[in-house]
Tab-separated table of C-alpha atoms and ligand atoms in Angstrom:
chain	number	residue	atom	x	y	z
A	1	MET	CA	107.373	112.942	95.136
A	2	VAL	CA	107.213	113.142	98.929
A	3	GLU	CA	104.815	116.110	98.806
A	4	ASN	CA	102.612	114.287	96.352
A	5	ILE	CA	102.475	111.302	98.696
A	6	GLU	CA	101.643	113.578	101.614
A	7	ILE	CA	98.717	115.167	99.745
A	8	LYS	CA	97.302	111.757	98.838
A	9	LEU	CA	97.918	110.513	102.362
A	10	ARG	CA	95.999	113.399	103.923
A	11	ASP	CA	93.120	112.957	101.466
A	12	GLU	CA	92.904	109.255	102.266
A	13	ALA	CA	93.065	109.910	106.007
A	14	LYS	CA	90.262	112.498	105.730
A	15	ARG	CA	88.119	110.100	103.728
A	16	LEU	CA	88.576	107.253	106.210
A	17	LEU	CA	87.740	109.472	109.189
A	18	LEU	CA	84.755	111.118	107.457
A	19	GLU	CA	83.345	107.721	106.504
A	20	LYS	CA	84.105	106.481	110.039
A	21	SER	CA	85.959	103.481	108.604
A	22	VAL	CA	88.626	103.994	111.274
A	23	ASP	CA	88.549	105.387	114.813
A	24	VAL	CA	91.996	106.931	114.704
A	25	ILE	CA	94.935	107.132	112.312
A	26	ILE	CA	98.465	106.717	113.577
A	27	GLY	CA	101.013	108.493	111.408
A	28	TYR	CA	103.736	111.127	111.601
A	29	GLU	CA	103.700	114.894	112.003
A	30	THR	CA	106.475	117.491	111.860
A	31	GLY	CA	108.481	117.443	115.104
A	32	THR	CA	109.068	120.384	117.419
A	33	LEU	CA	112.829	120.313	116.805
A	34	PRO	CA	114.269	121.133	113.374
A	35	LEU	CA	114.648	118.187	111.000
A	36	THR	CA	112.497	115.825	113.047
A	37	ALA	CA	109.149	114.087	112.617
A	38	THR	CA	107.221	112.493	115.426
A	39	PRO	CA	104.400	109.916	115.683
A	40	CYS	CA	100.915	111.439	115.909
A	41	PHE	CA	97.312	110.335	116.442
A	42	ILE	CA	94.758	111.780	114.025
A	43	ASN	CA	91.234	111.719	115.454
A	44	SER	CA	89.329	114.055	113.128
A	45	PRO	CA	89.342	114.838	109.376
A	46	GLU	CA	90.613	118.377	110.095
A	47	GLU	CA	93.697	117.013	111.860
A	48	ALA	CA	94.666	114.986	108.782
A	49	GLU	CA	96.450	118.091	107.432
A	50	LYS	CA	99.166	117.451	110.009
A	51	LEU	CA	100.265	114.189	108.394
A	52	VAL	CA	103.705	114.027	106.838
A	53	PHE	CA	105.734	111.208	105.380
A	54	ASN	CA	109.397	111.770	104.641
A	55	GLU	CA	112.958	110.754	105.519
A	56	LEU	CA	112.593	112.213	109.007
A	57	CYS	CA	109.998	109.601	110.028
A	58	THR	CA	112.202	107.356	112.099
A	59	GLN	CA	110.119	105.324	114.533
A	60	ASN	CA	108.269	102.114	113.709
A	61	ILE	CA	104.714	103.077	114.689
A	62	ALA	CA	103.411	99.497	114.692
A	63	LYS	CA	104.356	99.798	118.370
A	64	TYR	CA	101.451	102.224	118.908
A	65	VAL	CA	99.013	100.046	116.964
A	66	HIS	CA	99.710	97.218	119.392
A	67	ASP	CA	99.488	99.474	122.463
A	68	PHE	CA	96.305	101.170	121.272
A	69	ILE	CA	94.430	97.935	120.537
A	70	THR	CA	95.677	96.228	123.722
A	71	ASN	CA	94.632	99.174	125.901
A	72	HIS	CA	91.237	99.281	124.214
A	73	LYS	CA	90.716	95.539	124.741
A	74	ASN	CA	91.703	95.882	128.394
A	75	SER	CA	89.188	98.722	128.805
A	76	GLN	CA	86.471	96.422	127.432
A	77	LYS	CA	87.068	93.630	129.926
A	78	ARG	CA	84.372	94.863	132.304
A	79	VAL	CA	81.884	95.527	129.522
A	80	LYS	CA	79.244	92.860	128.873
A	81	PRO	CA	80.411	90.693	125.917
A	82	GLU	CA	77.395	91.724	123.792
A	83	ASP	CA	78.211	95.429	124.342
A	84	ARG	CA	81.927	95.199	123.526
A	85	LYS	CA	83.094	97.220	120.548
A	86	LYS	CA	86.094	96.769	118.301
A	87	LYS	CA	88.149	99.800	117.354
A	88	VAL	CA	89.728	100.060	113.939
A	89	ILE	CA	93.171	101.657	113.885
A	90	GLY	CA	94.401	103.248	110.680
A	91	VAL	CA	98.166	103.262	110.344
A	92	VAL	CA	100.589	104.831	107.908
A	93	ALA	CA	102.890	101.915	107.206
A	94	ARG	CA	106.090	101.502	105.236
A	95	GLY	CA	107.817	98.149	104.682
A	96	CYS	CA	109.251	97.558	108.152
A	97	THR	CA	106.060	98.778	109.848
A	98	THR	CA	103.996	96.268	107.862
A	99	ARG	CA	106.466	93.509	108.807
A	100	SER	CA	105.756	94.284	112.472
A	101	LEU	CA	102.012	94.273	111.787
A	102	VAL	CA	102.402	90.852	110.105
A	103	LEU	CA	104.247	89.605	113.176
A	104	HIS	CA	101.518	90.917	115.504
A	105	LEU	CA	98.853	89.212	113.395
A	106	GLN	CA	100.787	85.933	113.356
A	107	GLU	CA	101.191	86.163	117.111
A	108	ARG	CA	97.435	86.738	117.385
A	109	GLN	CA	97.727	90.105	119.078
A	110	TYR	CA	94.744	91.463	117.128
A	111	ASP	CA	92.607	90.611	114.140
A	112	ARG	CA	93.226	91.809	110.597
A	113	ASP	CA	89.951	93.780	110.618
A	114	GLU	CA	91.136	95.828	113.607
A	115	VAL	CA	93.827	97.531	111.565
A	116	HIS	CA	93.487	99.519	108.349
A	117	ILE	CA	96.867	99.705	106.662
A	118	ILE	CA	97.694	102.745	104.569
A	119	GLY	CA	100.814	101.497	102.816
A	120	VAL	CA	103.506	103.953	101.792
A	121	PRO	CA	106.588	103.191	99.702
A	122	CYS	CA	109.761	104.120	101.558
A	123	GLU	CA	113.223	105.295	100.582
A	124	GLY	CA	114.688	105.176	104.077
A	125	TYR	CA	115.155	107.581	106.950
A	126	LEU	CA	118.057	109.723	108.097
A	127	ASP	CA	120.248	108.572	110.939
A	128	ARG	CA	120.185	111.462	113.401
A	129	LYS	CA	123.405	110.320	115.092
A	130	LYS	CA	125.235	110.351	111.733
A	131	LEU	CA	123.858	113.832	111.072
A	132	GLU	CA	124.974	115.142	114.474
A	133	LYS	CA	128.398	113.548	114.057
A	134	THR	CA	128.815	115.157	110.644
A	135	LEU	CA	127.899	118.520	112.148
A	136	GLN	CA	130.446	117.914	114.923
A	137	GLY	CA	127.943	118.702	117.633
A	138	GLU	CA	126.789	122.059	116.198
A	139	GLU	CA	123.200	122.724	117.217
A	140	ILE	CA	120.729	122.421	114.341
A	141	LEU	CA	118.774	125.699	114.179
A	142	ASP	CA	116.778	124.936	111.054
A	143	GLY	CA	116.816	122.612	108.104
A	144	ASN	CA	114.984	120.922	105.270
A	145	VAL	CA	115.428	118.064	102.821
A	146	GLU	CA	115.159	118.902	99.138
A	147	ASN	CA	116.157	117.005	96.003
A	148	GLY	CA	118.325	114.506	97.858
A	149	GLN	CA	120.136	117.179	99.845
A	150	ILE	CA	119.857	118.197	103.462
A	151	LYS	CA	120.170	121.918	104.039
A	152	VAL	CA	121.069	122.660	107.635
A	153	LYS	CA	121.414	125.966	109.428
A	154	THR	CA	123.710	125.937	112.466
A	155	ALA	CA	125.322	128.680	114.561
A	156	ALA	CA	128.546	127.919	112.661
A	157	GLY	CA	126.880	128.577	109.299
A	158	ASP	CA	124.820	126.833	106.635
A	159	LYS	CA	125.705	123.368	105.390
A	160	THR	CA	124.454	121.177	102.560
A	161	LEU	CA	124.773	117.442	103.103
A	162	SER	CA	123.960	114.427	100.973
A	163	ARG	CA	120.836	112.507	101.994
A	164	ALA	CA	122.339	109.257	100.704
A	165	ASP	CA	125.375	109.590	103.034
A	166	LEU	CA	123.167	109.964	106.092
A	167	LEU	CA	120.685	107.135	105.585
A	168	ALA	CA	120.351	104.729	108.527
A	169	ASP	CA	122.314	101.485	108.033
A	170	ASN	CA	119.173	99.335	108.241
A	171	CYS	CA	117.517	101.426	105.507
A	172	ARG	CA	120.525	101.256	103.226
A	173	ALA	CA	120.314	97.453	103.250
A	174	CYS	CA	116.518	97.151	103.459
A	175	ARG	CA	114.875	94.301	101.488
A	176	PHE	CA	111.299	95.252	102.232
A	177	ASN	CA	110.945	99.008	101.743
A	178	ASN	CA	107.532	98.569	100.114
A	179	PRO	CA	104.590	97.414	102.242
A	180	ILE	CA	104.163	93.631	102.665
A	181	ILE	CA	100.419	93.941	103.344
A	182	SER	CA	98.067	96.910	102.994
A	183	ASP	CA	94.482	98.007	102.436
A	184	ILE	CA	95.585	100.785	100.133
A	185	ILE	CA	98.937	101.877	98.757
A	186	ILE	CA	99.683	105.583	98.428
A	187	GLY	CA	102.067	106.334	95.566
A	188	SER	CA	104.156	104.137	93.277
A	189	PRO	CA	106.512	101.420	94.552
A	190	ALA	CA	109.829	102.754	95.828
A	191	PRO	CA	113.026	101.650	94.090
A	192	ALA	CA	114.895	98.786	95.754
A	193	MET	CA	117.493	99.662	98.368
A	194	ASN	CA	120.784	97.761	98.469
A	195	PRO	CA	120.498	94.522	100.458
A	196	ASP	CA	123.423	92.760	98.743
A	197	ASN	CA	125.883	93.727	101.457
A	198	GLU	CA	123.500	93.458	104.375
A	199	TYR	CA	125.624	90.893	106.242
A	200	GLU	CA	129.026	92.458	105.497
A	201	LYS	CA	129.597	93.482	109.117
A	202	ILE	CA	128.190	90.215	110.437
A	203	ASN	CA	130.521	88.170	108.254
A	204	GLU	CA	133.405	90.011	109.924
A	205	PHE	CA	131.887	89.469	113.365
A	206	GLU	CA	131.602	85.736	112.691
A	207	LYS	CA	135.335	85.505	112.043
A	208	LYS	CA	135.979	86.456	115.671
A	209	SER	CA	136.704	83.783	118.279
A	210	LEU	CA	134.211	83.227	121.086
A	211	ALA	CA	136.435	85.195	123.462
A	212	GLU	CA	136.599	88.101	120.990
A	213	ARG	CA	132.828	88.047	120.525
A	214	TRP	CA	132.332	88.113	124.280
A	215	ALA	CA	134.775	91.019	124.545
A	216	HIS	CA	132.749	92.832	121.860
A	217	PHE	CA	129.492	92.169	123.693
A	218	THR	CA	130.771	93.230	127.126
A	219	LYS	CA	132.327	96.390	125.673
A	220	GLU	CA	129.090	97.381	123.926
A	221	MET	CA	126.929	96.538	126.939
A	222	GLY	CA	129.311	98.535	129.105
A	223	LYS	CA	127.757	101.591	127.411
A	224	CYS	CA	124.202	100.555	128.314
A	225	LEU	CA	122.403	102.640	130.968
A	226	ARG	CA	119.479	100.209	131.117
A	227	CYS	CA	117.082	103.045	130.385
A	228	TYR	CA	114.918	100.509	128.458
A	229	ALA	CA	114.267	102.991	125.643
A	230	CYS	CA	115.190	100.252	123.119
A	231	ARG	CA	112.535	97.960	124.590
A	232	GLN	CA	109.929	100.718	124.721
A	233	ALA	CA	110.502	101.619	121.053
A	234	CYS	CA	110.387	98.042	119.784
A	235	PRO	CA	107.120	96.779	118.241
A	236	SER	CA	108.196	93.192	118.988
A	237	CYS	CA	108.613	93.952	122.726
A	238	TYR	CA	105.095	93.876	124.088
A	239	CYS	CA	105.012	91.526	127.111
A	240	PRO	CA	102.514	92.990	129.626
A	241	THR	CA	105.244	92.683	132.284
A	242	CYS	CA	108.793	92.581	131.012
A	243	PHE	CA	110.945	89.914	132.695
A	244	ALA	CA	113.270	92.778	133.656
A	245	GLU	CA	110.555	94.193	135.902
A	246	GLN	CA	109.253	91.000	137.461
A	247	SER	CA	109.842	90.774	141.183
A	248	GLN	CA	108.565	87.229	141.823
A	249	PRO	CA	110.944	85.808	140.830
A	250	GLN	CA	113.359	88.616	140.155
A	251	TRP	CA	115.336	87.622	137.060
A	252	VAL	CA	117.666	90.635	136.985
A	253	GLY	CA	118.723	93.150	139.599
A	254	ILE	CA	117.798	96.792	139.132
A	255	GLY	CA	121.199	98.211	140.065
A	256	ASP	CA	124.108	98.957	137.784
A	257	ASP	CA	125.830	95.575	138.083
A	258	GLU	CA	127.218	94.822	134.639
A	259	SER	CA	126.087	91.186	134.715
A	260	ASP	CA	122.459	92.350	135.220
A	261	THR	CA	122.757	94.570	132.169
A	262	GLN	CA	124.220	91.707	130.154
A	263	VAL	CA	121.421	89.367	131.251
A	264	PHE	CA	118.782	91.939	130.300
A	265	GLN	CA	120.322	92.417	126.878
A	266	CYS	CA	120.819	88.666	126.280
A	267	MET	CA	117.209	87.943	127.196
A	268	ARG	CA	115.878	90.732	124.999
A	269	LEU	CA	118.041	89.558	122.118
A	270	PHE	CA	116.820	85.976	122.495
A	271	HIS	CA	113.241	87.253	122.479
A	272	MET	CA	113.985	88.836	119.118
A	273	VAL	CA	114.988	85.619	117.335
A	274	GLY	CA	112.814	85.383	114.230
A	275	ARG	CA	110.933	88.507	115.392
A	276	CYS	CA	113.202	91.465	114.652
A	277	VAL	CA	112.227	93.336	111.480
A	278	ASP	CA	115.403	95.472	111.358
A	279	CYS	CA	113.433	98.720	111.610
A	280	GLY	CA	116.231	100.345	113.619
A	281	SER	CA	113.875	101.964	116.142
A	282	CYS	CA	115.783	100.554	119.126
A	283	VAL	CA	119.087	101.713	117.658
A	284	SER	CA	117.818	105.219	116.953
A	285	VAL	CA	116.537	105.810	120.506
A	286	CYS	CA	119.665	104.561	122.252
A	287	THR	CA	121.386	107.693	123.522
A	288	THR	CA	124.673	105.950	124.289
A	289	GLY	CA	125.046	104.321	120.877
A	290	VAL	CA	125.100	100.641	121.898
A	291	ASP	CA	125.615	98.605	118.715
A	292	LEU	CA	122.415	96.578	119.144
A	293	ARG	CA	122.087	95.961	115.421
A	294	ASN	CA	125.219	93.823	115.337
A	295	TYR	CA	123.572	91.143	117.493
A	296	LEU	CA	120.084	91.512	116.036
A	297	LYS	CA	121.433	91.154	112.517
A	298	LYS	CA	123.499	88.105	113.483
A	299	GLU	CA	120.306	86.485	114.780
A	300	GLU	CA	118.484	87.445	111.617
A	301	LYS	CA	121.233	85.911	109.475
A	302	ASP	CA	121.135	82.674	111.496
A	303	CYS	CA	117.369	82.558	111.206
A	304	TRP	CA	117.563	82.957	107.461
A	305	GLU	CA	120.319	80.372	107.033
A	306	LEU	CA	118.813	77.793	109.407
A	307	PHE	CA	115.098	78.249	108.752
A	308	GLY	CA	114.834	80.264	105.519
A	309	SER	CA	112.744	82.815	107.366
A	310	ARG	CA	112.768	86.598	107.627
A	311	ALA	CA	110.506	88.104	110.290
A	312	GLY	CA	107.223	89.506	109.040
A	313	SER	CA	108.044	88.993	105.374
A	314	SER	CA	104.955	86.864	104.708
A	315	LEU	CA	101.589	86.643	106.446
A	316	GLU	CA	101.217	83.017	105.376
A	317	GLU	CA	104.641	81.805	106.527
A	318	MET	CA	104.660	81.435	110.334
A	319	PRO	CA	107.813	82.516	112.194
A	320	PRO	CA	110.183	79.588	112.917
A	321	LEU	CA	109.643	79.717	116.681
A	322	GLY	CA	105.887	80.057	116.217
A	323	LYS	CA	105.286	76.701	114.551
A	324	TYR	CA	105.879	73.050	115.347
A	325	GLY	CA	106.801	70.408	112.793
A	326	GLU	CA	107.003	66.672	113.407
A	327	HIS	CA	110.361	66.552	111.646
A	328	ASP	CA	111.887	69.637	113.251
A	329	LYS	CA	115.630	69.279	113.776
A	330	GLN	CA	116.437	68.246	117.329
A	331	ASP	CA	120.196	68.128	117.235
A	332	PHE	CA	120.430	71.325	119.281
A	333	ILE	CA	118.946	69.474	122.276
A	334	TYR	CA	121.703	68.054	124.414
A	335	ASN	CA	122.361	66.786	127.915
A	336	PRO	CA	124.602	69.183	129.790
B	1	SF4	S1	113.975	99.702	107.138
B	1	SF4	FE1	113.170	99.762	105.025
B	1	SF4	S2	110.984	100.144	105.205
B	1	SF4	FE2	111.901	100.609	107.171
B	1	SF4	S3	112.299	102.798	107.108
B	1	SF4	FE3	114.183	101.814	106.384
B	1	SF4	S4	113.983	101.640	104.147
B	1	SF4	FE4	111.971	102.122	104.980
B	2	SF4	S1	118.350	102.224	124.798
B	2	SF4	FE1	120.568	101.870	124.879
B	2	SF4	S2	121.162	102.514	126.947
B	2	SF4	FE2	118.932	102.232	126.964
B	2	SF4	S3	118.638	100.101	127.642
B	2	SF4	FE3	118.664	100.079	125.412
B	2	SF4	S4	120.793	99.652	124.861
B	2	SF4	FE4	120.780	100.302	127.007
B	3	SF4	S1	114.729	94.827	117.980
B	3	SF4	FE1	115.034	96.931	117.192
B	3	SF4	S2	115.283	96.676	114.979
B	3	SF4	FE2	114.345	94.781	115.760
B	3	SF4	S3	112.110	95.073	115.584
B	3	SF4	FE3	112.705	95.768	117.629
B	3	SF4	S4	113.056	97.974	117.408
B	3	SF4	FE4	113.075	97.102	115.332
């Protein structure tokens, strides 16, 4: 099925580039390391052969759509208004990618006609950290995924692992694995994942006292190096200057003081309220394994329970913090 999708995907990409309906297509190509795929930019019909779409495509590439359009718009600032040109970005988008695109559109980051969405049904991606843990640190020399099994070659010998066991947690519980919006869909809809238990861990977390929650947070953030890879990978993190890098005023210090790390993480988490699409990109790039998803998912649960909203799940329904209603609840406002 995957190969069939890839053939159709390449054909569609070629057609769009030949007809000049798009200026570039952002998708995935095979990575340089075994069992990896990496984002790529396809500029010509010939390059379309590079495109792949499979369970190794980890990153949410809506991030690049935003960056590409923003950089192009910035480059046009000195061009006379009548000479300015729009660029159309083609993007290979699964469910969570389209949720980020919806969010960008709702936040007026670009217009709908600046993005051409090639929707692909998705059955989840592999969690590299789970794979490496299962292999107990053995270097992966080669590998492929076939019929639901991962065949890996390591110095210690060949191993066959189950794809289902190694799916990322966010994929396992994904509600939106088919595109929310698209200009074309490649392939048939993917079967539903298993969202019934999506808040299992959060329900446990909520049973903790405030002191226990704080202990959990400080322990997790104690692992954080403040490398900012999570922020860089996140399609919802696009402020031109992150508060963490502002110097006038300086909100957080740049040293390794643990309170600065906690403030950075708290601020980023608050910026994600109603805006996190649970794509797992931040989690997958974190080299020290900070359990970011615990807090993001708690916010998502609150947002659903309080406002009946899931980020990017509908183009028509504005995010809760992006709209004002005369009868909005105000009981959270208090005098300290
Ligand atoms: S979160 Fe959903 S749409 Fe995104 S990669 Fe996982 S299964 Fe696919
Ligand atoms: S990627 Fe991980 S280590 Fe880096 S800033 Fe984010 S949480 Fe901290
Ligand atoms: S916070 Fe993480 S999971 Fe949420 S949208 Fe950003 S990268 Fe995806």
